[in-house]
Amino acid sequence: MATEEEVPEAAAPAPAGGGGDDAEMPDAASPSDSDSDSSDSDDEGAAGADELRIQALEQALQEQPLDYETHVQYIQCLRKSGNIEKLRAAREEMNKYYPLTPKMWQEWANDEISLSTSEESFRDVEKLYERGVQEYLSIKLWRDYLDYVEEHDPSVSQCTPAGLSKMRDLFERAITAGGLHVTEGSKLWAAYREYEMAILITISDGNDEEKAKQVQRIRTLFHRQLSVPLAEMESTLVEYKSWEAEQGNANDPGSNFDGVPSNVTSAYKKANDMYNERKQYEDQLSNAGASEADKLQEFLKYLKFEESSGDPARVQVLYERAVSELPVSSDLWMGYTSYLDRSLKVPSVLRSVYYRATRNCTWVAELWVHYLLSLERIHSSEEELRHVFERAVQCSFPTIQEYLNVYLTRVHSLRRRISDGLDFQLIRQTFMDAAEFLSPQLGTKELLHLNAYWAKLERNLGKDLAAARGVWENTTKKSGSVLEVWQQYISMEMEMGNIHAARSLYKRCYSKRFAGSGSEDICHAWIRFEEENGTLDDYDLAVKKVTPRLKELMMFKSQEEAKDEAYSMLNDNSNADDSYQKRKASKMTNKQQPPAKKRKENPPKSAKSSDDQGSKTQSGHSAAITAVEVGDVTREKVEASTEMKVDSDSRTGNTGSNEPKPSFYNDKCTVFVSNIDLKANEDDLRRFFSDIGGVTAIRLLRDKFTKKSRGLAYVDFSDNKHLEAALKKNKQRLLGKKVSIARSDPSKGKKSREAGPSSKGHDNLSQSGDDGAKAQGDVKITGKNTHFAPRSVVKPLGWTTKDEKPDGGTGELKSNEEFRNLLLKK
């Protein structure tokens, strides 16, 4: 950076004024003048381009304040331009959202040191170093911090008692943080000893007592270091013996332990054995060419070994090393926090690690859930818990279920602590926020769970039956076509002994249309209810209401069965037509005419399936017919095209391998790869599988219009051996993302096409019916979130209600008479 900034200055000539000839000839342009003009114009052009670049990055950050790479580029541009005020603000803004790397903290500190001129600026730089060492373990950053304080703190440089105490405390913190680092921890120990040796030199010869204390302090540091398994332990032992000789304690340099106390010798041997046990793991980690996935696996093996050894301090340092090298690995952060919850349980450490974990992996809801639970275990304040919860719900999670888990964790915590004097309004408000934010996308099971829990707490903790009923009333308005909603509402009234209220609910819902046999079930449930709880008049009234409703349902069921039989007949006829068309196409291939003409005169016919037995509604039949038509047409087109290609080759004699073959795949030895980074291409996939070999073809699925990758691919292998090896790479990282790898099974897709769509759609909250129609509209997410909202489920581009209608018109099934006429015409 500095070199680039100095080049224009070095190229510029010295200011005019010393040369008289130049003054007498102002119109003459010397070569140096020409170079100066050119250099100035280049500088102005570069400065203008940098300014435009800065403005563009500022605009990008206003639109996307959480774009990590844009923050990094913005800081680099500002650092090059020398705008220190904007640079400070940019660094603070980035650190508000993300932790900075040790290198970024070093650059920040060095920039501030170059401008510092007062004691106040020293304090600011000291705070920067303090913030930096809190985020990641970096031995180099600790060394810079120690050197800066030692050189620039007046109390330390003057060796005042306060300065000595401050410096020693800082060294002890550094040793605690990184003194157990197997490969680099010795650098901190060496710096500590050098500082104490420098203090020893400043003690005057007459002060023997103080000098003896200082000598013992240095000796103790040697003994402590020699008991820790670190790299280059032998050289530390030699240095210790040499230092003892300088203090007048003679020893034999040829003997390893001559002059070394027995307790230090035994501790050294034990530490050396521990180092030898860990050396194999350290050698694997030192491989500079290893991928992140390989390095993660090596760290996990090393961590498993350290945890089995049972030293929490060593495990913690190794986790710190791992997350500093792989900061966005959720597996590491989950393992680290879980270990601390089980083994260490130190509040300050738990707070620090969870805070850093959730800043590095904001999208992992499970980390936020564990964070809230851990804070509750260490009896954190309600203010702290609320602050963490509010940060969590502003993050972007992959699924709506993860948001629900965070909200429920918050409610569980408030419920457990209600006896501590918390206001029940906190629970109610949390439920209200959850319902507003999540209801448009929650499934039946999840929404019932949320609302049933809410009503239960309103009734039991809030002692407000009206509020509990209000929860269920609101649910029936949004999801009145879901049987379970009414069943749980009635169950709550029954638990409270409100027989009249339960009877009123039966009267409201018995005539509604529910999925499957739900309409019959609610009618029979009402009869049983009156048999067990009502008077004879109540029972007679229920029978009077229910009987015509059951007859209506039976008639509707009969009509549906008749339609199913009609569809079955239509399907049989279509299959016969298909056979005829295939025979006709086979005959036509014998004629000498272009393949294009054959395809035109032999269009494939679609078949209508009657296999959809899960849904008995008209819309269900319509969707099933549409789905099967599409699948059959596509399949027949492929078959017809294949037949014509083979026939053409046989007639022309092109049976060799010179002609390109049609791209048809049987997927007999194929894997399906999903969750691929959208930047990845075929070459990246080929390199990903290069370690197992056997790849014969790669089919990366792309968007039909934009031609961009869809993150999905099929990879063909030469045999099952290579296929099995490929399946073992499941969940490994490709370009930083974990990919999912599964065996491709085309028979499953064929079965699903033949079976048609299932009737599971009736289980969704938003169903066709009186109260479910509104929920099928466009999904809108409302709430108080400022940064992220969960992904909405939207209809495909170009979808219309006519896309799923079998008759291509209004989409409504015709009357029985019209339907029979239609079949006769067919």
Short mmCIF file of N, CA and C in Angstrom, two decimals, residues 666-819:
data_model
loop_
_atom_site.label_atom_id
_atom_site.label_comp_id
_atom_site.label_asym_id
_atom_site.label_seq_id
_atom_site.Cartn_x
_atom_site.Cartn_y
_atom_site.Cartn_z
N ASN A 666 -29.66 -43.42 -18.10
CA ASN A 666 -30.50 -44.34 -17.32
C ASN A 666 -30.28 -44.20 -15.81
N ASP A 667 -29.28 -43.41 -15.40
CA ASP A 667 -29.03 -43.13 -13.97
C ASP A 667 -28.78 -44.41 -13.17
N LYS A 668 -28.23 -45.43 -13.81
CA LYS A 668 -27.96 -46.66 -13.07
C LYS A 668 -26.75 -46.53 -12.16
N CYS A 669 -25.85 -45.63 -12.48
CA CYS A 669 -24.64 -45.45 -11.66
C CYS A 669 -24.38 -43.95 -11.52
N THR A 670 -25.34 -43.27 -10.91
CA THR A 670 -25.36 -41.81 -10.88
C THR A 670 -25.67 -41.32 -9.48
N VAL A 671 -25.05 -40.20 -9.08
CA VAL A 671 -25.39 -39.55 -7.83
C VAL A 671 -26.04 -38.20 -8.14
N PHE A 672 -26.92 -37.79 -7.24
CA PHE A 672 -27.58 -36.48 -7.33
C PHE A 672 -26.95 -35.57 -6.29
N VAL A 673 -26.38 -34.45 -6.73
CA VAL A 673 -25.67 -33.51 -5.86
C VAL A 673 -26.51 -32.25 -5.74
N SER A 674 -26.79 -31.84 -4.49
CA SER A 674 -27.58 -30.63 -4.25
C SER A 674 -26.86 -29.70 -3.30
N ASN A 675 -27.43 -28.49 -3.12
CA ASN A 675 -26.84 -27.44 -2.27
C ASN A 675 -25.46 -27.02 -2.77
N ILE A 676 -25.29 -27.01 -4.10
CA ILE A 676 -24.02 -26.61 -4.70
C ILE A 676 -23.95 -25.08 -4.74
N ASP A 677 -22.79 -24.54 -4.46
CA ASP A 677 -22.59 -23.10 -4.58
C ASP A 677 -22.90 -22.68 -6.02
N LEU A 678 -23.66 -21.59 -6.16
CA LEU A 678 -24.09 -21.17 -7.48
C LEU A 678 -22.94 -20.73 -8.38
N LYS A 679 -21.77 -20.49 -7.79
CA LYS A 679 -20.61 -20.11 -8.58
C LYS A 679 -19.89 -21.33 -9.15
N ALA A 680 -20.20 -22.52 -8.63
CA ALA A 680 -19.50 -23.73 -9.04
C ALA A 680 -19.89 -24.12 -10.47
N ASN A 681 -18.92 -24.66 -11.22
CA ASN A 681 -19.19 -25.15 -12.57
C ASN A 681 -18.79 -26.62 -12.66
N GLU A 682 -18.84 -27.17 -13.90
CA GLU A 682 -18.53 -28.57 -14.08
C GLU A 682 -17.10 -28.90 -13.66
N ASP A 683 -16.16 -27.98 -13.94
CA ASP A 683 -14.77 -28.24 -13.57
C ASP A 683 -14.60 -28.33 -12.06
N ASP A 684 -15.33 -27.47 -11.32
CA ASP A 684 -15.26 -27.54 -9.85
C ASP A 684 -15.77 -28.89 -9.35
N LEU A 685 -16.87 -29.36 -9.93
CA LEU A 685 -17.40 -30.68 -9.53
C LEU A 685 -16.42 -31.79 -9.88
N ARG A 686 -15.78 -31.67 -11.06
CA ARG A 686 -14.83 -32.71 -11.45
C ARG A 686 -13.63 -32.73 -10.48
N ARG A 687 -13.16 -31.55 -10.08
CA ARG A 687 -12.07 -31.51 -9.10
C ARG A 687 -12.51 -32.05 -7.75
N PHE A 688 -13.77 -31.77 -7.39
CA PHE A 688 -14.29 -32.25 -6.10
C PHE A 688 -14.26 -33.78 -6.02
N PHE A 689 -14.56 -34.44 -7.16
CA PHE A 689 -14.56 -35.91 -7.17
C PHE A 689 -13.26 -36.49 -7.70
N SER A 690 -12.24 -35.67 -7.91
CA SER A 690 -11.00 -36.16 -8.51
C SER A 690 -10.28 -37.16 -7.62
N ASP A 691 -10.48 -37.05 -6.29
CA ASP A 691 -9.76 -37.96 -5.40
C ASP A 691 -10.29 -39.39 -5.46
N ILE A 692 -11.51 -39.58 -5.96
CA ILE A 692 -12.05 -40.95 -6.06
C ILE A 692 -12.05 -41.43 -7.50
N GLY A 693 -12.09 -40.51 -8.47
CA GLY A 693 -12.03 -40.88 -9.88
C GLY A 693 -13.31 -41.55 -10.36
N GLY A 694 -13.27 -42.03 -11.61
CA GLY A 694 -14.39 -42.77 -12.16
C GLY A 694 -15.50 -41.92 -12.73
N VAL A 695 -15.35 -40.59 -12.79
CA VAL A 695 -16.42 -39.73 -13.31
C VAL A 695 -16.47 -39.85 -14.83
N THR A 696 -17.65 -40.16 -15.35
CA THR A 696 -17.82 -40.27 -16.81
C THR A 696 -18.59 -39.11 -17.40
N ALA A 697 -19.45 -38.49 -16.61
CA ALA A 697 -20.23 -37.35 -17.13
C ALA A 697 -20.74 -36.52 -15.96
N ILE A 698 -20.88 -35.22 -16.19
CA ILE A 698 -21.40 -34.28 -15.19
C ILE A 698 -22.48 -33.45 -15.86
N ARG A 699 -23.67 -33.44 -15.26
CA ARG A 699 -24.79 -32.65 -15.80
C ARG A 699 -25.20 -31.63 -14.76
N LEU A 700 -24.73 -30.41 -14.91
CA LEU A 700 -25.07 -29.31 -14.00
C LEU A 700 -26.38 -28.68 -14.48
N LEU A 701 -27.40 -28.70 -13.64
CA LEU A 701 -28.70 -28.17 -14.04
C LEU A 701 -28.65 -26.64 -14.03
N ARG A 702 -29.17 -26.05 -15.11
CA ARG A 702 -29.14 -24.60 -15.25
C ARG A 702 -30.54 -24.07 -15.51
N ASP A 703 -30.71 -22.78 -15.19
CA ASP A 703 -32.00 -22.13 -15.41
C ASP A 703 -32.28 -22.05 -16.92
N LYS A 704 -33.54 -22.28 -17.29
CA LYS A 704 -33.90 -22.35 -18.69
C LYS A 704 -33.66 -21.04 -19.42
N PHE A 705 -33.84 -19.92 -18.71
CA PHE A 705 -33.77 -18.62 -19.36
C PHE A 705 -32.43 -17.92 -19.08
N THR A 706 -32.01 -17.89 -17.81
CA THR A 706 -30.78 -17.16 -17.47
C THR A 706 -29.53 -17.98 -17.69
N LYS A 707 -29.69 -19.31 -17.83
CA LYS A 707 -28.56 -20.23 -18.02
C LYS A 707 -27.64 -20.28 -16.80
N LYS A 708 -28.09 -19.76 -15.68
CA LYS A 708 -27.28 -19.81 -14.46
C LYS A 708 -27.52 -21.12 -13.73
N SER A 709 -26.54 -21.51 -12.94
CA SER A 709 -26.63 -22.78 -12.20
C SER A 709 -27.77 -22.74 -11.19
N ARG A 710 -28.47 -23.87 -11.06
CA ARG A 710 -29.54 -24.00 -10.06
C ARG A 710 -29.04 -24.66 -8.79
N GLY A 711 -27.74 -24.96 -8.68
CA GLY A 711 -27.20 -25.59 -7.48
C GLY A 711 -27.46 -27.08 -7.41
N LEU A 712 -27.80 -27.71 -8.55
CA LEU A 712 -28.10 -29.14 -8.60
C LEU A 712 -27.31 -29.77 -9.74
N ALA A 713 -26.95 -31.05 -9.58
CA ALA A 713 -26.19 -31.70 -10.64
C ALA A 713 -26.34 -33.21 -10.52
N TYR A 714 -26.20 -33.90 -11.68
CA TYR A 714 -26.10 -35.35 -11.74
C TYR A 714 -24.67 -35.69 -12.17
N VAL A 715 -24.05 -36.65 -11.49
CA VAL A 715 -22.69 -37.06 -11.81
C VAL A 715 -22.70 -38.56 -12.06
N ASP A 716 -22.30 -38.96 -13.27
CA ASP A 716 -22.27 -40.37 -13.64
C ASP A 716 -20.90 -40.97 -13.35
N PHE A 717 -20.88 -42.22 -12.88
CA PHE A 717 -19.63 -42.91 -12.56
C PHE A 717 -19.54 -44.21 -13.36
N SER A 718 -18.33 -44.67 -13.52
CA SER A 718 -18.09 -45.83 -14.36
C SER A 718 -18.57 -47.13 -13.74
N ASP A 719 -18.59 -47.22 -12.40
CA ASP A 719 -19.02 -48.46 -11.75
C ASP A 719 -19.50 -48.15 -10.33
N ASN A 720 -20.03 -49.17 -9.68
CA ASN A 720 -20.60 -49.00 -8.34
C ASN A 720 -19.53 -48.70 -7.30
N LYS A 721 -18.32 -49.17 -7.51
CA LYS A 721 -17.25 -48.91 -6.55
C LYS A 721 -16.99 -47.41 -6.44
N HIS A 722 -16.88 -46.74 -7.57
CA HIS A 722 -16.67 -45.29 -7.53
C HIS A 722 -17.93 -44.58 -7.03
N LEU A 723 -19.10 -45.14 -7.34
CA LEU A 723 -20.34 -44.53 -6.87
C LEU A 723 -20.40 -44.53 -5.34
N GLU A 724 -20.04 -45.68 -4.73
CA GLU A 724 -20.06 -45.76 -3.27
C GLU A 724 -19.05 -44.79 -2.66
N ALA A 725 -17.91 -44.63 -3.30
CA ALA A 725 -16.91 -43.69 -2.80
C ALA A 725 -17.43 -42.26 -2.86
N ALA A 726 -18.20 -41.96 -3.92
CA ALA A 726 -18.76 -40.61 -4.06
C ALA A 726 -19.79 -40.35 -2.97
N LEU A 727 -20.59 -41.35 -2.62
CA LEU A 727 -21.61 -41.16 -1.58
C LEU A 727 -20.97 -40.84 -0.22
N LYS A 728 -19.75 -41.31 0.01
CA LYS A 728 -19.07 -41.04 1.28
C LYS A 728 -18.62 -39.59 1.40
N LYS A 729 -18.63 -38.86 0.30
CA LYS A 729 -18.25 -37.43 0.34
C LYS A 729 -19.44 -36.54 0.69
N ASN A 730 -20.56 -37.16 1.08
CA ASN A 730 -21.73 -36.39 1.49
C ASN A 730 -21.39 -35.46 2.64
N LYS A 731 -21.91 -34.24 2.59
CA LYS A 731 -21.73 -33.20 3.60
C LYS A 731 -20.32 -32.61 3.60
N GLN A 732 -19.48 -32.95 2.64
CA GLN A 732 -18.20 -32.27 2.51
C GLN A 732 -18.40 -30.94 1.78
N ARG A 733 -17.40 -30.05 1.90
CA ARG A 733 -17.57 -28.69 1.38
C ARG A 733 -17.02 -28.56 -0.03
N LEU A 734 -17.80 -27.90 -0.87
CA LEU A 734 -17.38 -27.51 -2.21
C LEU A 734 -17.52 -26.00 -2.32
N LEU A 735 -16.41 -25.31 -2.47
CA LEU A 735 -16.39 -23.84 -2.51
C LEU A 735 -17.03 -23.27 -1.24
N GLY A 736 -16.79 -23.92 -0.10
CA GLY A 736 -17.24 -23.38 1.18
C GLY A 736 -18.62 -23.82 1.60
N LYS A 737 -19.37 -24.56 0.77
CA LYS A 737 -20.72 -24.99 1.12
C LYS A 737 -20.77 -26.51 1.22
N LYS A 738 -21.49 -27.00 2.22
CA LYS A 738 -21.67 -28.44 2.36
C LYS A 738 -22.65 -28.93 1.29
N VAL A 739 -22.22 -29.86 0.50
CA VAL A 739 -23.08 -30.40 -0.55
C VAL A 739 -23.72 -31.70 -0.07
N SER A 740 -24.92 -31.97 -0.54
CA SER A 740 -25.62 -33.21 -0.23
C SER A 740 -25.52 -34.13 -1.43
N ILE A 741 -25.13 -35.38 -1.17
CA ILE A 741 -24.92 -36.35 -2.24
C ILE A 741 -25.78 -37.57 -1.95
N ALA A 742 -26.59 -37.97 -2.91
CA ALA A 742 -27.45 -39.14 -2.75
C ALA A 742 -27.49 -39.91 -4.05
N ARG A 743 -27.78 -41.20 -3.94
CA ARG A 743 -27.87 -42.04 -5.14
C ARG A 743 -29.10 -41.62 -5.95
N SER A 744 -28.93 -41.47 -7.24
CA SER A 744 -30.04 -41.13 -8.12
C SER A 744 -30.85 -42.38 -8.40
N ASP A 745 -32.17 -42.30 -8.14
CA ASP A 745 -33.05 -43.44 -8.33
C ASP A 745 -34.21 -43.02 -9.24
N PRO A 746 -34.10 -43.19 -10.55
CA PRO A 746 -35.16 -42.72 -11.45
C PRO A 746 -36.48 -43.45 -11.25
N SER A 747 -36.43 -44.67 -10.67
CA SER A 747 -37.69 -45.40 -10.47
C SER A 747 -38.60 -44.69 -9.50
N LYS A 748 -38.02 -43.98 -8.52
CA LYS A 748 -38.85 -43.22 -7.58
C LYS A 748 -39.61 -42.11 -8.28
N GLY A 749 -38.93 -41.40 -9.20
CA GLY A 749 -39.61 -40.34 -9.93
C GLY A 749 -40.72 -40.89 -10.79
N LYS A 750 -40.49 -42.07 -11.38
CA LYS A 750 -41.52 -42.67 -12.21
C LYS A 750 -42.72 -43.05 -11.40
N LYS A 751 -42.47 -43.66 -10.21
CA LYS A 751 -43.59 -44.04 -9.35
C LYS A 751 -44.39 -42.83 -8.90
N SER A 752 -43.68 -41.75 -8.58
CA SER A 752 -44.40 -40.56 -8.11
C SER A 752 -45.24 -39.95 -9.21
N ARG A 753 -44.76 -40.05 -10.49
CA ARG A 753 -45.56 -39.52 -11.59
C ARG A 753 -46.79 -40.37 -11.82
N GLU A 754 -46.61 -41.72 -11.68
CA GLU A 754 -47.74 -42.60 -11.89
C GLU A 754 -48.77 -42.49 -10.78
N ALA A 755 -48.30 -42.24 -9.56
CA ALA A 755 -49.21 -42.15 -8.43
C ALA A 755 -49.95 -40.83 -8.40
N GLY A 756 -49.40 -39.79 -9.02
CA GLY A 756 -50.04 -38.48 -8.97
C GLY A 756 -49.76 -37.79 -7.66
N PRO A 757 -50.16 -36.55 -7.49
CA PRO A 757 -49.92 -35.82 -6.24
C PRO A 757 -50.68 -36.44 -5.10
N SER A 758 -50.06 -36.43 -3.93
CA SER A 758 -50.69 -37.01 -2.74
C SER A 758 -51.69 -36.03 -2.16
N SER A 759 -52.41 -36.52 -1.20
CA SER A 759 -53.43 -35.68 -0.56
C SER A 759 -52.93 -35.00 0.68
N LYS A 760 -51.60 -34.99 0.84
CA LYS A 760 -51.07 -34.37 2.05
C LYS A 760 -51.28 -32.88 2.08
N GLY A 761 -51.61 -32.31 0.97
CA GLY A 761 -51.84 -30.87 0.96
C GLY A 761 -52.97 -30.46 1.86
N HIS A 762 -53.89 -31.43 2.20
CA HIS A 762 -54.99 -31.09 3.08
C HIS A 762 -54.52 -30.83 4.49
N ASP A 763 -53.27 -31.23 4.79
CA ASP A 763 -52.79 -31.02 6.15
C ASP A 763 -52.30 -29.61 6.38
N ASN A 764 -52.16 -28.84 5.34
CA ASN A 764 -51.68 -27.48 5.52
C ASN A 764 -52.73 -26.64 6.19
N LEU A 765 -52.28 -25.58 6.82
CA LEU A 765 -53.20 -24.69 7.51
C LEU A 765 -54.15 -24.02 6.54
N SER A 766 -53.63 -23.56 5.42
CA SER A 766 -54.45 -22.83 4.47
C SER A 766 -55.09 -23.82 3.52
N GLN A 767 -56.32 -24.22 3.75
CA GLN A 767 -56.99 -25.22 2.95
C GLN A 767 -58.15 -24.58 2.22
N SER A 768 -58.60 -25.32 1.18
CA SER A 768 -59.80 -24.87 0.49
C SER A 768 -60.99 -25.09 1.39
N GLY A 769 -61.81 -24.12 1.53
CA GLY A 769 -62.93 -24.22 2.44
C GLY A 769 -63.37 -22.84 2.84
N ASP A 770 -64.22 -22.79 3.85
CA ASP A 770 -64.81 -21.52 4.23
C ASP A 770 -63.77 -20.56 4.75
N ASP A 771 -62.91 -21.09 5.64
CA ASP A 771 -61.98 -20.19 6.30
C ASP A 771 -60.58 -20.30 5.75
N GLY A 772 -60.34 -21.29 4.92
CA GLY A 772 -58.98 -21.48 4.43
C GLY A 772 -58.66 -20.74 3.16
N ALA A 773 -59.66 -20.19 2.50
CA ALA A 773 -59.42 -19.58 1.20
C ALA A 773 -58.51 -18.38 1.30
N LYS A 774 -58.69 -17.60 2.34
CA LYS A 774 -57.90 -16.37 2.46
C LYS A 774 -56.42 -16.69 2.64
N ALA A 775 -56.14 -17.80 3.32
CA ALA A 775 -54.74 -18.11 3.59
C ALA A 775 -53.97 -18.56 2.37
N GLN A 776 -54.71 -18.85 1.25
CA GLN A 776 -54.03 -19.30 0.06
C GLN A 776 -53.53 -18.15 -0.79
N GLY A 777 -53.76 -16.92 -0.39
CA GLY A 777 -53.33 -15.78 -1.18
C GLY A 777 -51.85 -15.54 -1.04
N ASP A 778 -51.41 -14.38 -1.49
CA ASP A 778 -49.99 -14.06 -1.40
C ASP A 778 -49.57 -13.99 0.05
N VAL A 779 -48.42 -14.56 0.32
CA VAL A 779 -47.90 -14.59 1.69
C VAL A 779 -47.15 -13.30 1.96
N LYS A 780 -47.50 -12.64 3.03
CA LYS A 780 -46.79 -11.43 3.44
C LYS A 780 -46.30 -11.63 4.85
N ILE A 781 -45.09 -11.22 5.09
CA ILE A 781 -44.50 -11.34 6.43
C ILE A 781 -44.47 -9.96 7.05
N THR A 782 -45.12 -9.85 8.15
CA THR A 782 -45.13 -8.58 8.87
C THR A 782 -44.53 -8.79 10.23
N GLY A 783 -43.99 -7.74 10.77
CA GLY A 783 -43.39 -7.87 12.10
C GLY A 783 -42.42 -6.73 12.33
N LYS A 784 -41.61 -6.90 13.36
CA LYS A 784 -40.72 -5.82 13.77
C LYS A 784 -39.28 -6.08 13.38
N ASN A 785 -39.02 -7.13 12.58
CA ASN A 785 -37.65 -7.43 12.22
C ASN A 785 -37.10 -6.37 11.28
N THR A 786 -35.83 -6.08 11.47
CA THR A 786 -35.22 -5.02 10.69
C THR A 786 -34.24 -5.52 9.66
N HIS A 787 -33.63 -6.69 9.89
CA HIS A 787 -32.58 -7.14 8.99
C HIS A 787 -33.02 -8.25 8.07
N PHE A 788 -33.70 -9.26 8.61
CA PHE A 788 -34.02 -10.43 7.81
C PHE A 788 -35.44 -10.85 8.05
N ALA A 789 -36.01 -11.55 7.12
CA ALA A 789 -37.31 -12.21 7.27
C ALA A 789 -37.18 -13.58 6.65
N PRO A 790 -37.92 -14.58 7.13
CA PRO A 790 -37.79 -15.92 6.56
C PRO A 790 -38.28 -15.96 5.13
N ARG A 791 -37.75 -16.95 4.41
CA ARG A 791 -38.12 -17.06 3.00
C ARG A 791 -39.59 -17.41 2.87
N SER A 792 -40.32 -16.78 1.94
CA SER A 792 -41.72 -17.05 1.70
C SER A 792 -41.85 -18.12 0.63
N VAL A 793 -42.91 -18.85 0.73
CA VAL A 793 -43.22 -19.84 -0.30
C VAL A 793 -44.14 -19.17 -1.31
N VAL A 794 -43.65 -18.95 -2.50
CA VAL A 794 -44.43 -18.24 -3.51
C VAL A 794 -44.68 -19.15 -4.68
N LYS A 795 -45.70 -18.81 -5.49
CA LYS A 795 -46.02 -19.62 -6.66
C LYS A 795 -45.01 -19.35 -7.76
N PRO A 796 -44.75 -20.34 -8.62
CA PRO A 796 -43.77 -20.16 -9.69
C PRO A 796 -44.17 -19.05 -10.63
N LEU A 797 -43.13 -18.48 -11.27
CA LEU A 797 -43.35 -17.40 -12.21
C LEU A 797 -44.25 -17.87 -13.35
N GLY A 798 -45.31 -17.10 -13.62
CA GLY A 798 -46.22 -17.44 -14.71
C GLY A 798 -47.34 -18.35 -14.31
N TRP A 799 -47.43 -18.74 -13.03
CA TRP A 799 -48.48 -19.67 -12.59
C TRP A 799 -49.82 -18.96 -12.59
N THR A 800 -50.83 -19.63 -13.05
CA THR A 800 -52.20 -19.13 -12.98
C THR A 800 -53.08 -20.23 -12.48
N THR A 801 -54.28 -19.87 -12.08
CA THR A 801 -55.21 -20.87 -11.55
C THR A 801 -55.61 -21.86 -12.62
N LYS A 802 -55.46 -21.49 -13.91
CA LYS A 802 -55.84 -22.40 -14.98
C LYS A 802 -54.81 -23.50 -15.20
N ASP A 803 -53.60 -23.34 -14.61
CA ASP A 803 -52.55 -24.32 -14.86
C ASP A 803 -52.88 -25.69 -14.28
N GLU A 804 -53.80 -25.74 -13.33
CA GLU A 804 -54.10 -27.02 -12.70
C GLU A 804 -55.53 -27.46 -13.00
N LYS A 805 -56.15 -26.94 -14.07
CA LYS A 805 -57.53 -27.29 -14.39
C LYS A 805 -57.57 -28.27 -15.55
N PRO A 806 -58.25 -29.39 -15.40
CA PRO A 806 -58.24 -30.40 -16.45
C PRO A 806 -59.02 -30.01 -17.69
N ASP A 807 -60.02 -29.13 -17.55
CA ASP A 807 -60.82 -28.82 -18.73
C ASP A 807 -60.34 -27.59 -19.48
N GLY A 808 -59.28 -26.90 -18.95
CA GLY A 808 -58.68 -25.78 -19.65
C GLY A 808 -59.52 -24.55 -19.67
N GLY A 809 -60.68 -24.52 -19.04
CA GLY A 809 -61.54 -23.34 -19.06
C GLY A 809 -61.58 -22.70 -17.70
N THR A 810 -62.79 -22.73 -17.11
CA THR A 810 -62.93 -22.12 -15.80
C THR A 810 -62.26 -22.94 -14.73
N GLY A 811 -61.92 -24.21 -15.07
CA GLY A 811 -61.24 -25.05 -14.10
C GLY A 811 -62.20 -25.80 -13.21
N GLU A 812 -63.52 -25.59 -13.35
CA GLU A 812 -64.48 -26.28 -12.51
C GLU A 812 -64.94 -27.56 -13.21
N LEU A 813 -65.09 -28.64 -12.44
CA LEU A 813 -65.59 -29.88 -13.02
C LEU A 813 -67.04 -29.69 -13.47
N LYS A 814 -67.38 -30.32 -14.55
CA LYS A 814 -68.72 -30.16 -15.08
C LYS A 814 -69.71 -30.98 -14.27
N SER A 815 -70.98 -30.78 -14.57
CA SER A 815 -72.01 -31.56 -13.91
C SER A 815 -71.94 -33.01 -14.36
N ASN A 816 -72.64 -33.89 -13.65
CA ASN A 816 -72.60 -35.31 -14.01
C ASN A 816 -73.04 -35.53 -15.45
N GLU A 817 -74.13 -34.84 -15.88
CA GLU A 817 -74.63 -35.03 -17.24
C GLU A 817 -73.59 -34.61 -18.28
N GLU A 818 -73.00 -33.42 -18.07
CA GLU A 818 -71.99 -32.94 -19.00
C GLU A 818 -70.77 -33.84 -19.00
N PHE A 819 -70.43 -34.37 -17.84
CA PHE A 819 -69.25 -35.23 -17.72
C PHE A 819 -69.45 -36.52 -18.52
#
